[in-house]
CSV table of C-alpha atoms in Angstrom, one decimal:
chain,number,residue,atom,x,y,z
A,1,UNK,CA,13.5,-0.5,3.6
A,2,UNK,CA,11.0,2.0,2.4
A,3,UNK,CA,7.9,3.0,3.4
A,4,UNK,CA,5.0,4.3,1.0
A,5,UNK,CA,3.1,7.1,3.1
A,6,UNK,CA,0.6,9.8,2.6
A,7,UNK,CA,2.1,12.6,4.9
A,8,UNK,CA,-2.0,13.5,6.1
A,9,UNK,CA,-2.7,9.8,7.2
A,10,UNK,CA,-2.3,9.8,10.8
A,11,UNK,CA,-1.6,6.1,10.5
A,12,UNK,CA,1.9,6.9,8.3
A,13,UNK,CA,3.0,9.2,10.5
A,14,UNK,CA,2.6,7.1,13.6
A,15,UNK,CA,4.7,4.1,11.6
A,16,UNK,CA,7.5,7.1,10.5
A,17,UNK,CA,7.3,8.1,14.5
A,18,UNK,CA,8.3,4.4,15.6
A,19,UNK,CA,10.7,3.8,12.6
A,20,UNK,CA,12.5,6.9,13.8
A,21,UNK,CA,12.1,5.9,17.4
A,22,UNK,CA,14.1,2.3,16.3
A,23,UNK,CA,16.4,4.0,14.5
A,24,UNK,CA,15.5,2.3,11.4
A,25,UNK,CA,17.3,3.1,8.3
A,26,UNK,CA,14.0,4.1,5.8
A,27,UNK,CA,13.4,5.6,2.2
A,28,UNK,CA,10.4,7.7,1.9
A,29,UNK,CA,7.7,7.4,-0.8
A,30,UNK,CA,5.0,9.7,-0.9
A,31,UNK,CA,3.0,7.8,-3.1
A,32,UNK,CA,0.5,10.1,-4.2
A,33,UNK,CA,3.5,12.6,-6.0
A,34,UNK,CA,5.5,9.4,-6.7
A,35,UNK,CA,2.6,7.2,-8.3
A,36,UNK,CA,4.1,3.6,-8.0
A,37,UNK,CA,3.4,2.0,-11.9
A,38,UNK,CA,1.4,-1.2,-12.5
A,39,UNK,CA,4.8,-3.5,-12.4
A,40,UNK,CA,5.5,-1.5,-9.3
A,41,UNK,CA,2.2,-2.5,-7.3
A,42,UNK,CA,2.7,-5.9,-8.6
A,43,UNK,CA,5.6,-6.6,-7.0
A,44,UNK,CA,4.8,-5.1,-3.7
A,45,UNK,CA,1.9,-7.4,-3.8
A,46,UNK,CA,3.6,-10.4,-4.7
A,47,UNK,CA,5.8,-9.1,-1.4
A,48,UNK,CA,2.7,-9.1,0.9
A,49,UNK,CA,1.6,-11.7,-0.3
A,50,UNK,CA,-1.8,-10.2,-1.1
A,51,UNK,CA,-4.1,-9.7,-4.2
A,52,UNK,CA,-4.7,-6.2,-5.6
A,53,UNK,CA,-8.5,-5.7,-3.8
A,54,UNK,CA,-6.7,-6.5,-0.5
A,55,UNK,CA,-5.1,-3.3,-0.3
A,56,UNK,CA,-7.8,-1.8,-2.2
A,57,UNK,CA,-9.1,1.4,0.0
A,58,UNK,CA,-12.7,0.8,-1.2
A,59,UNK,CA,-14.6,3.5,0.7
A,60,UNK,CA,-12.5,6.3,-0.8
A,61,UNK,CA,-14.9,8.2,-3.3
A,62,UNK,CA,-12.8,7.3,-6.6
A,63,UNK,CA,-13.7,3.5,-5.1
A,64,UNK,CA,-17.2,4.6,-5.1
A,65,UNK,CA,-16.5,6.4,-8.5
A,66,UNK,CA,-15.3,3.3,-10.2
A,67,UNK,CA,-17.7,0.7,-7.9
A,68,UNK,CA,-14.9,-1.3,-7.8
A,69,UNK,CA,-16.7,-3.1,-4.4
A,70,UNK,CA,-18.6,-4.4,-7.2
A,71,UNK,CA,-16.1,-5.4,-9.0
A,72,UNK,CA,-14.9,-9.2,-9.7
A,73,UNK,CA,-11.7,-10.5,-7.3
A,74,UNK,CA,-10.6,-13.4,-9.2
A,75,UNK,CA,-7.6,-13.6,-11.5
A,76,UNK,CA,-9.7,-12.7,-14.6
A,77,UNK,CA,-9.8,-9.0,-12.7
A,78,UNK,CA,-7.0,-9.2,-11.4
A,79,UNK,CA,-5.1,-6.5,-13.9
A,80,UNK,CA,-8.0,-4.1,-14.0
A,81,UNK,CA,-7.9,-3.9,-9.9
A,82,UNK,CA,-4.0,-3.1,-10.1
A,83,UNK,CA,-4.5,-0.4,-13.6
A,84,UNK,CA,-7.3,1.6,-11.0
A,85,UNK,CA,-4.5,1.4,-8.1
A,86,UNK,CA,-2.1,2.5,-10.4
A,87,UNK,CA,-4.9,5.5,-11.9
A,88,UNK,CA,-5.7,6.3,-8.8
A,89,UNK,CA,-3.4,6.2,-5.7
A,90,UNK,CA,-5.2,7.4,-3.1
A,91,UNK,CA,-6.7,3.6,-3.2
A,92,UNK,CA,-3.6,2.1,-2.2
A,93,UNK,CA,-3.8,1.4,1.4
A,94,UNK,CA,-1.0,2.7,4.0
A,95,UNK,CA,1.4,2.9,4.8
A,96,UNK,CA,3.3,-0.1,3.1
A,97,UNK,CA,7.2,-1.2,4.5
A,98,UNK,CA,8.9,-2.8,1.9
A,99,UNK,CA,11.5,-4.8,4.3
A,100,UNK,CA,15.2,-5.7,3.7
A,101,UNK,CA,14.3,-9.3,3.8
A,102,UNK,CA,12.3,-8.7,0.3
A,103,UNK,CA,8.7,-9.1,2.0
A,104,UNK,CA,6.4,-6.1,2.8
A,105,UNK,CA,4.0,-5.5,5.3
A,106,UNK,CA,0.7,-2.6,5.2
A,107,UNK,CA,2.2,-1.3,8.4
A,108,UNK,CA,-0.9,-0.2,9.7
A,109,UNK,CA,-0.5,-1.1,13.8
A,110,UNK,CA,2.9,-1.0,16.0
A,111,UNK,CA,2.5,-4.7,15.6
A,112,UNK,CA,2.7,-4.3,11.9
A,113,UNK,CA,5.8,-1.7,12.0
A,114,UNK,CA,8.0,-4.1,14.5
A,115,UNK,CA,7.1,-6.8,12.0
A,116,UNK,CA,8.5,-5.0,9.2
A,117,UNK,CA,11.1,-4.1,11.1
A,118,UNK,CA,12.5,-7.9,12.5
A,119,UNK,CA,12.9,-9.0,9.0
């Protein structure tokens, strides 16, 4: 599995804490050095399940920049939302667990981590 973290979010290092705790076997991504590319994002979305504005951190101030809360969330927009996730990573919420099972969770609660971690 990996796990896409920013080492200053509390919330990432709590997951990292309980994956090490399980003993879980775990690939780092810090995604802010290691920008994930459009086709990256793209799959992990297809793996949550999500759309791009779902794990769209809109409150951050390149969000604000961009006024992507204004922006459309259809499938017209969709490519635009995942070029500014790409463009700017610090939208991307956190942490993400891509799980052996080929699904992914935003591992944001304990709840969220175990998941990730029973599939």
């Amino acid at each position: 599995m990996e796990i896409w973290i920013n080492p200053a979010c509390s919330k990432c290092r709590s997951a990292l804490t309980l994956l090490d705790a399980e003993g879980a076997d775990y690939t780092v991504r810090r995604y802010l050095e290691d920008v994930p590319s459009p086709d990256e994002i793209r799959e992990v979305l297809k793996r949550l399940g999500l759309e791009p504005w779902d794990i769209t951190r809109t409150q951050e101030a390149a969000a604000k920049e961009l006024g992507v809360k204004d922006w459309p969330r259809d499938g017209a927009n969709r490519e635009r939302w995942i070029e500014a996730l790409a463009a700017h990573p610090k939208l991307i919420q956190r942490p993400i667990i891509t799980a052996e099972d080929g699904t992914a969770v935003v591992a944001r609660t304990e709840d969220a981590v175990r998941d990730a971690l029973s599939r």
